[in-house]
Amino acid sequence: MNNKTIFISVAAFIGVIFIAAVGVYKSQQPSTIASEQLPALERIGAPSKGGKQAKVTIVEFFDPACGTCSQFYPLINNLVKKYQGKVNVVMRYAPLHQGSEDVVKMLAAANLQGMYWPALELLFANQQRWVEHHVSNPTRALAGIKTINVDHDQLDKDWQSSKIAKIIAQDIQDGQTLKVRATPQFFVNGKPLVVFGYEELVNLVEEAVAEAY
């Protein structure tokens, strides 16, 4: 085999490897969820913050007992501030920890009084007081929420109501539809965060902002 033939063979082999690598890379990139699943991302009245006319929406399925959710909370706020008016975040409940279903009902009840964000921030800041060995203690969580400016009697009535139960049931069902198996789970304009990490989330948001604006 002469040198020219060897060169052509090696070049062809490298080309095949490159094409295969590109295929693998593309297969790992987040793709928009199936169209029939898109309605599961939205729920009327779900807590949100950021630009009201934002073209980029981060949907986060979270559990207030989740330590990683607590760590990501200020990071998500930073993204909303960085892209002021261009990005908003929508919070959805995924009570995967034992006991968390009652706690998210309490958060939803606080939301009816316009106190969702203070209640959430309090729970995140004091997780060690109401979460032990990854198990939520709803009684302690409720006591914490009642330290903020909420109507205690109304809170007790609301969090145990069928109205709140339906809200949580919808979020759980939507999470199952979207195959949410761990928290936090993020979707950016319909694209799931496939490889978990803050840098990966930032990249996904940056791509969405670049496409939208």
CSV table of C-alpha atoms in Angstrom, one decimal:
chain,number,residue,atom,x,y,z
A,1,MET,CA,0.0,0.0,0.0
A,2,ASN,CA,1.6,3.3,-1.0
A,3,ASN,CA,1.7,6.5,1.1
A,4,LYS,CA,-1.2,8.1,-0.9
A,5,THR,CA,-3.5,5.2,-0.2
A,6,ILE,CA,-2.6,5.1,3.5
A,7,PHE,CA,-3.3,8.9,3.7
A,8,ILE,CA,-6.7,8.5,2.1
A,9,SER,CA,-7.6,5.6,4.3
A,10,VAL,CA,-6.6,7.4,7.5
A,11,ALA,CA,-8.4,10.5,6.4
A,12,ALA,CA,-11.6,8.5,5.7
A,13,PHE,CA,-11.3,6.8,9.1
A,14,ILE,CA,-10.9,10.1,10.9
A,15,GLY,CA,-13.9,11.4,8.9
A,16,VAL,CA,-16.1,8.5,10.1
A,17,ILE,CA,-15.0,9.0,13.7
A,18,PHE,CA,-15.8,12.7,13.5
A,19,ILE,CA,-19.3,12.1,12.1
A,20,ALA,CA,-19.9,9.5,14.8
A,21,ALA,CA,-18.7,11.9,17.5
A,22,VAL,CA,-21.0,14.7,16.2
A,23,GLY,CA,-23.9,12.3,16.2
A,24,VAL,CA,-23.3,11.3,19.8
A,25,TYR,CA,-22.9,15.0,20.8
A,26,LYS,CA,-26.2,15.9,19.2
A,27,SER,CA,-27.9,13.0,20.7
A,28,GLN,CA,-26.9,14.3,24.2
A,29,GLN,CA,-28.2,17.8,23.5
A,30,PRO,CA,-31.6,18.7,25.2
A,31,SER,CA,-34.5,18.6,22.8
A,32,THR,CA,-37.9,20.1,23.3
A,33,ILE,CA,-40.3,17.7,25.0
A,34,ALA,CA,-43.1,16.1,22.9
A,35,SER,CA,-45.9,18.5,21.9
A,36,GLU,CA,-48.4,16.4,23.7
A,37,GLN,CA,-46.4,16.9,26.9
A,38,LEU,CA,-46.1,20.7,26.7
A,39,PRO,CA,-49.4,21.4,28.6
A,40,ALA,CA,-47.9,19.6,31.6
A,41,LEU,CA,-45.4,22.4,32.0
A,42,GLU,CA,-48.1,24.9,32.7
A,43,ARG,CA,-50.6,25.4,35.5
A,44,ILE,CA,-52.7,28.6,35.8
A,45,GLY,CA,-51.8,30.3,39.1
A,46,ALA,CA,-48.4,28.6,39.6
A,47,PRO,CA,-46.0,30.9,41.5
A,48,SER,CA,-43.7,32.8,39.2
A,49,LYS,CA,-41.2,35.7,39.3
A,50,GLY,CA,-39.4,37.6,36.6
A,51,GLY,CA,-40.5,39.5,33.5
A,52,LYS,CA,-44.2,39.3,32.8
A,53,GLN,CA,-43.5,39.5,29.1
A,54,ALA,CA,-40.4,37.3,29.3
A,55,LYS,CA,-39.8,35.2,26.3
A,56,VAL,CA,-37.7,32.7,28.3
A,57,THR,CA,-39.4,30.6,31.0
A,58,ILE,CA,-37.6,28.3,33.4
A,59,VAL,CA,-40.0,25.8,34.9
A,60,GLU,CA,-38.7,24.2,38.1
A,61,PHE,CA,-40.2,21.1,39.7
A,62,PHE,CA,-39.0,21.2,43.3
A,63,ASP,CA,-39.4,19.8,46.8
A,64,PRO,CA,-39.0,22.3,49.7
A,65,ALA,CA,-37.2,19.4,51.6
A,66,CYS,CA,-34.6,19.1,48.9
A,67,GLY,CA,-31.2,20.4,49.9
A,68,THR,CA,-30.2,20.9,46.3
A,69,CYS,CA,-33.3,22.9,45.6
A,70,SER,CA,-32.4,25.1,48.5
A,71,GLN,CA,-28.9,25.6,47.1
A,72,PHE,CA,-30.2,26.4,43.6
A,73,TYR,CA,-32.8,29.0,44.8
A,74,PRO,CA,-30.4,32.0,45.0
A,75,LEU,CA,-28.7,30.9,41.8
A,76,ILE,CA,-32.1,30.9,39.9
A,77,ASN,CA,-32.8,34.4,41.4
A,78,ASN,CA,-29.5,35.5,40.0
A,79,LEU,CA,-30.4,34.3,36.5
A,80,VAL,CA,-33.7,36.2,36.7
A,81,LYS,CA,-31.9,39.4,37.8
A,82,LYS,CA,-29.2,39.0,35.1
A,83,TYR,CA,-31.7,38.8,32.3
A,84,GLN,CA,-34.1,41.2,33.8
A,85,GLY,CA,-37.4,41.3,31.9
A,86,LYS,CA,-36.2,38.5,29.6
A,87,VAL,CA,-36.4,35.5,31.9
A,88,ASN,CA,-39.0,34.3,34.4
A,89,VAL,CA,-39.2,31.2,36.6
A,90,VAL,CA,-42.3,29.1,37.3
A,91,MET,CA,-42.3,26.9,40.4
A,92,ARG,CA,-44.1,23.5,40.3
A,93,TYR,CA,-44.4,21.1,43.2
A,94,ALA,CA,-42.8,17.6,43.2
A,95,PRO,CA,-43.1,16.4,46.8
A,96,LEU,CA,-40.8,13.3,46.5
A,97,HIS,CA,-39.6,13.3,50.1
A,98,GLN,CA,-41.7,11.6,52.7
A,99,GLY,CA,-44.0,14.1,54.4
A,100,SER,CA,-43.5,16.8,51.8
A,101,GLU,CA,-46.9,16.6,50.2
A,102,ASP,CA,-48.4,18.3,53.3
A,103,VAL,CA,-45.6,20.9,53.2
A,104,VAL,CA,-46.2,21.9,49.6
A,105,LYS,CA,-49.9,22.2,50.5
A,106,MET,CA,-48.9,24.7,53.1
A,107,LEU,CA,-46.9,26.6,50.6
A,108,ALA,CA,-49.8,26.7,48.2
A,109,ALA,CA,-52.0,28.0,51.0
A,110,ALA,CA,-49.5,30.7,51.7
A,111,ASN,CA,-49.6,31.6,48.0
A,112,LEU,CA,-53.4,32.3,48.4
A,113,GLN,CA,-52.4,35.0,50.9
A,114,GLY,CA,-49.7,36.5,48.6
A,115,MET,CA,-47.0,35.1,50.9
A,116,TYR,CA,-45.6,32.3,48.8
A,117,TRP,CA,-42.0,33.7,48.4
A,118,PRO,CA,-41.5,34.6,52.0
A,119,ALA,CA,-42.8,31.2,53.0
A,120,LEU,CA,-40.5,29.4,50.6
A,121,GLU,CA,-37.5,31.3,51.6
A,122,LEU,CA,-38.1,30.6,55.2
A,123,LEU,CA,-38.5,26.9,54.6
A,124,PHE,CA,-35.3,26.8,52.6
A,125,ALA,CA,-33.4,28.8,55.1
A,126,ASN,CA,-34.5,26.5,58.0
A,127,GLN,CA,-34.6,23.1,56.4
A,128,GLN,CA,-32.5,21.6,59.2
A,129,ARG,CA,-35.4,22.5,61.6
A,130,TRP,CA,-38.1,20.6,59.8
A,131,VAL,CA,-36.3,18.0,57.7
A,132,GLU,CA,-34.5,15.1,59.3
A,133,HIS,CA,-32.8,12.2,57.4
A,134,HIS,CA,-34.6,13.4,54.2
A,135,VAL,CA,-38.0,13.1,55.9
A,136,SER,CA,-40.2,16.2,56.2
A,137,ASN,CA,-41.9,17.1,59.5
A,138,PRO,CA,-45.1,19.1,58.4
A,139,THR,CA,-45.9,20.2,61.9
A,140,ARG,CA,-42.5,22.0,62.2
A,141,ALA,CA,-42.8,23.4,58.7
A,142,LEU,CA,-46.2,24.8,59.5
A,143,ALA,CA,-45.0,26.4,62.7
A,144,GLY,CA,-42.2,28.0,60.7
A,145,ILE,CA,-44.6,29.4,58.1
A,146,LYS,CA,-46.8,30.9,60.8
A,147,THR,CA,-43.9,33.1,61.9
A,148,ILE,CA,-44.4,35.2,58.8
A,149,ASN,CA,-47.3,37.6,58.3
A,150,VAL,CA,-50.1,35.1,57.4
A,151,ASP,CA,-53.6,34.6,58.8
A,152,HIS,CA,-53.1,31.4,60.8
A,153,ASP,CA,-56.7,30.3,60.8
A,154,GLN,CA,-57.1,30.8,57.1
A,155,LEU,CA,-53.8,29.0,56.4
A,156,ASP,CA,-55.0,26.0,58.4
A,157,LYS,CA,-58.3,26.0,56.6
A,158,ASP,CA,-56.7,26.4,53.1
A,159,TRP,CA,-53.9,23.9,53.2
A,160,GLN,CA,-56.3,21.1,54.2
A,161,SER,CA,-58.9,22.1,51.5
A,162,SER,CA,-59.9,20.2,48.4
A,163,LYS,CA,-58.9,23.3,46.3
A,164,ILE,CA,-55.3,23.0,47.4
A,165,ALA,CA,-55.4,19.2,47.1
A,166,LYS,CA,-56.3,19.6,43.5
A,167,ILE,CA,-53.4,22.0,42.8
A,168,ILE,CA,-50.9,19.6,44.3
A,169,ALA,CA,-52.4,16.6,42.5
A,170,GLN,CA,-52.1,18.4,39.2
A,171,ASP,CA,-48.5,19.2,39.8
A,172,ILE,CA,-47.7,15.6,40.8
A,173,GLN,CA,-49.5,14.3,37.7
A,174,ASP,CA,-47.7,16.8,35.4
A,175,GLY,CA,-44.4,15.8,37.0
A,176,GLN,CA,-45.1,12.2,36.2
A,177,THR,CA,-46.1,13.0,32.6
A,178,LEU,CA,-42.8,14.8,32.3
A,179,LYS,CA,-40.9,12.0,34.0
A,180,VAL,CA,-39.7,14.1,36.9
A,181,ARG,CA,-37.9,11.6,39.1
A,182,ALA,CA,-35.6,13.9,41.1
A,183,THR,CA,-35.6,17.5,42.2
A,184,PRO,CA,-34.8,20.0,41.1
A,185,GLN,CA,-35.8,19.3,37.6
A,186,PHE,CA,-35.6,22.2,35.1
A,187,PHE,CA,-37.2,22.9,31.8
A,188,VAL,CA,-36.2,26.0,29.7
A,189,ASN,CA,-38.7,26.9,27.0
A,190,GLY,CA,-39.7,23.3,26.9
A,191,LYS,CA,-36.2,21.9,26.9
A,192,PRO,CA,-35.3,19.6,29.8
A,193,LEU,CA,-31.9,20.0,31.5
A,194,VAL,CA,-30.5,16.7,30.5
A,195,VAL,CA,-27.1,16.9,32.3
A,196,PHE,CA,-27.7,18.3,35.7
A,197,GLY,CA,-25.5,21.2,36.9
A,198,TYR,CA,-25.7,25.0,37.4
A,199,GLU,CA,-23.3,25.7,34.5
A,200,GLU,CA,-25.4,23.4,32.3
A,201,LEU,CA,-28.5,25.3,33.3
A,202,VAL,CA,-26.9,28.7,32.6
A,203,ASN,CA,-25.8,27.5,29.2
A,204,LEU,CA,-29.4,26.3,28.4
A,205,VAL,CA,-30.8,29.7,29.5
A,206,GLU,CA,-28.2,31.6,27.5
A,207,GLU,CA,-29.1,29.7,24.4
A,208,ALA,CA,-32.8,30.3,24.9
A,209,VAL,CA,-32.2,34.1,25.5
A,210,ALA,CA,-30.1,34.2,22.3
A,211,GLU,CA,-32.8,32.5,20.3
A,212,ALA,CA,-35.6,34.6,21.7
A,213,TYR,CA,-33.9,38.0,21.5
